[in-house]
Coordinates of C-alpha atoms in Angstrom, one line a residue:
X1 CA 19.4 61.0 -27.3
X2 CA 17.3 58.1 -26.0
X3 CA 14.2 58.5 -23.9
X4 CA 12.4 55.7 -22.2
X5 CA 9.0 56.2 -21.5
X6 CA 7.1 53.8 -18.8
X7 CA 3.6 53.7 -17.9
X8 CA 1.3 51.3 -15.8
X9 CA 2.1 51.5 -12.1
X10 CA 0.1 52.4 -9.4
X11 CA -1.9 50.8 -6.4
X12 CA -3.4 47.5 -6.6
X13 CA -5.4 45.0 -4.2
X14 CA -3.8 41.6 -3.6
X15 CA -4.1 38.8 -6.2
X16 CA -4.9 41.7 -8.6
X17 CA -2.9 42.8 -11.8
X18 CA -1.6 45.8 -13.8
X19 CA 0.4 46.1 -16.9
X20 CA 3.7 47.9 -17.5
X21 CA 4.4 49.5 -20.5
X22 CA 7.7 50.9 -21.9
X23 CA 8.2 52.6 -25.2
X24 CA 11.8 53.7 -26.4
X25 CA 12.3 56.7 -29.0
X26 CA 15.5 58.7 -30.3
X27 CA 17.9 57.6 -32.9
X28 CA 17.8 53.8 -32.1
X29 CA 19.6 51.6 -34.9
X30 CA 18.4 48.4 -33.3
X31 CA 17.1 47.0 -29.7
X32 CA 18.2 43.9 -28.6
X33 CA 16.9 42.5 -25.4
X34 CA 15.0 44.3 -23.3
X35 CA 13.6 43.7 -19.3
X36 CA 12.2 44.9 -16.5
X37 CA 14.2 45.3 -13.4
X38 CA 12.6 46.1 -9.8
X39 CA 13.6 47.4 -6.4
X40 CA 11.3 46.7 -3.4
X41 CA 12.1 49.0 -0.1
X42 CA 15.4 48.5 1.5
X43 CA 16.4 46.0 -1.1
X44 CA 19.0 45.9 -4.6
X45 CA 17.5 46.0 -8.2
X46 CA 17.4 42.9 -9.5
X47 CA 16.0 41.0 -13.2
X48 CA 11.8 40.2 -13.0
X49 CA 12.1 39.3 -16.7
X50 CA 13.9 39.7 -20.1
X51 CA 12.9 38.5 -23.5
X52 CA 15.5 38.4 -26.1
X53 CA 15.2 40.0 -30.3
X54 CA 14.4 36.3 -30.6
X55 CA 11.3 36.2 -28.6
X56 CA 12.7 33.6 -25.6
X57 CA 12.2 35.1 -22.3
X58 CA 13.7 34.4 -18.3
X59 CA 11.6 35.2 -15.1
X60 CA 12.6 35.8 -11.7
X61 CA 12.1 32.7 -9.9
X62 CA 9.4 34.6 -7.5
X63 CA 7.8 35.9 -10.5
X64 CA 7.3 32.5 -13.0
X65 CA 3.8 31.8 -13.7
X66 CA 2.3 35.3 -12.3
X67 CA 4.2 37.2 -14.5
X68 CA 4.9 37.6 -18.7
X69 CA 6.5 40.0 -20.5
X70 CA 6.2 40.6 -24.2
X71 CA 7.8 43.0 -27.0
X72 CA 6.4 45.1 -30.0
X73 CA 9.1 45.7 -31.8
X74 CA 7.5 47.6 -34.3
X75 CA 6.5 50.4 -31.3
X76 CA 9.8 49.7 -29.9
X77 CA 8.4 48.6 -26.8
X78 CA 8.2 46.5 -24.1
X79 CA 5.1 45.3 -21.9
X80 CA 4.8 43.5 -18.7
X81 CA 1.7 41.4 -17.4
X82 CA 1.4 40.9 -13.6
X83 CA -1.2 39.1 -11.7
X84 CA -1.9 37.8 -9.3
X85 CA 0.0 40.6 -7.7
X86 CA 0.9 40.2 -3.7
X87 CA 2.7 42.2 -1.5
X88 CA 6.1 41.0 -2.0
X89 CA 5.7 42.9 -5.4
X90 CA 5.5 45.8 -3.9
X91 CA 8.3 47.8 -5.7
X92 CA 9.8 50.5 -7.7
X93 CA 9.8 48.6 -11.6
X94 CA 12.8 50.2 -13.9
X95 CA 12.8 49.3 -18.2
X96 CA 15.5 48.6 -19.0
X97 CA 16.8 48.2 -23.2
X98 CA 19.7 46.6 -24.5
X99 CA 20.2 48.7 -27.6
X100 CA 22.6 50.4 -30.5
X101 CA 22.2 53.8 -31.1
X102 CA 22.4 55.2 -34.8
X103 CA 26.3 55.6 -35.2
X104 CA 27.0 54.0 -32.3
X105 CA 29.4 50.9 -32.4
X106 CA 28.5 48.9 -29.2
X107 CA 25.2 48.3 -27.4
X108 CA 24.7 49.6 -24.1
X109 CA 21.8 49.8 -21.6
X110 CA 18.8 52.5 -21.0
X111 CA 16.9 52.8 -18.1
X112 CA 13.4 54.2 -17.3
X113 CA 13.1 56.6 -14.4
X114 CA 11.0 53.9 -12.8
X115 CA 7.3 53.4 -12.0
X116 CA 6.3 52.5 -8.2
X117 CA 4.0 49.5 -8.1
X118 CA 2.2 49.3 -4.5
X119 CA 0.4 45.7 -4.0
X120 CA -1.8 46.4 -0.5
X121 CA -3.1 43.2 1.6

């Protein structure tokens, strides 16, 4: 089995930040991209970010500038640095890992359970 493990949300003033964290553990063979998905209220999941085994990484349009996201392989985890955080943010933020399992022939995707994020005006 595969457990994603996520950590950093919470309540935060405008134009302030937080950090998301996301570890993965089990019998993982290799990850291959990982990203950080979000849902506000009343709205679909959709991409923030994703950065690649290679390092290269795509933003949400809303998100470029204000947001980065980073990898330690080596911790198999992924990180995710917001500021200047606004209400628009305001979401529940889901990991998500591209990865193969350990006898396992294709890759397939892992979700968190999701971490609420609450930006406050």
């Amino acid at each position: 089995q595969v457990t994603l493990v996520e950590s950093g949300g919470g309540l935060v003033q405008a134009g302030g930040s937080l950090r998301l964290s996301c570890a993965a553990s089990g019998s993982i063979f290799r990850i291959n991209t990982m990203a950080w998905y979000r849902q506000p209220p009343g709205k679909q999941r959709d991409l923030v970010a994703a950065i690649t085994s290679g390092g290269s990484t795509n933003y949400a349009d809303s998100v470029k500038g204000r947001f980065t996201i980073s990898r330690d392989d080596a911790k198999n985890a992924v990180y995710l640095q917001m500021n200047s955080l606004q209400p628009d943010d305001t979401a529940v933020y889901y990991c998500n890992v591209n990865m193969n399992r350990v006898a396992a022939f294709a890759a397939r995707d892992y979700w968190g359970k999701g971490t609420l994020v609450t930006v406050s005006s």
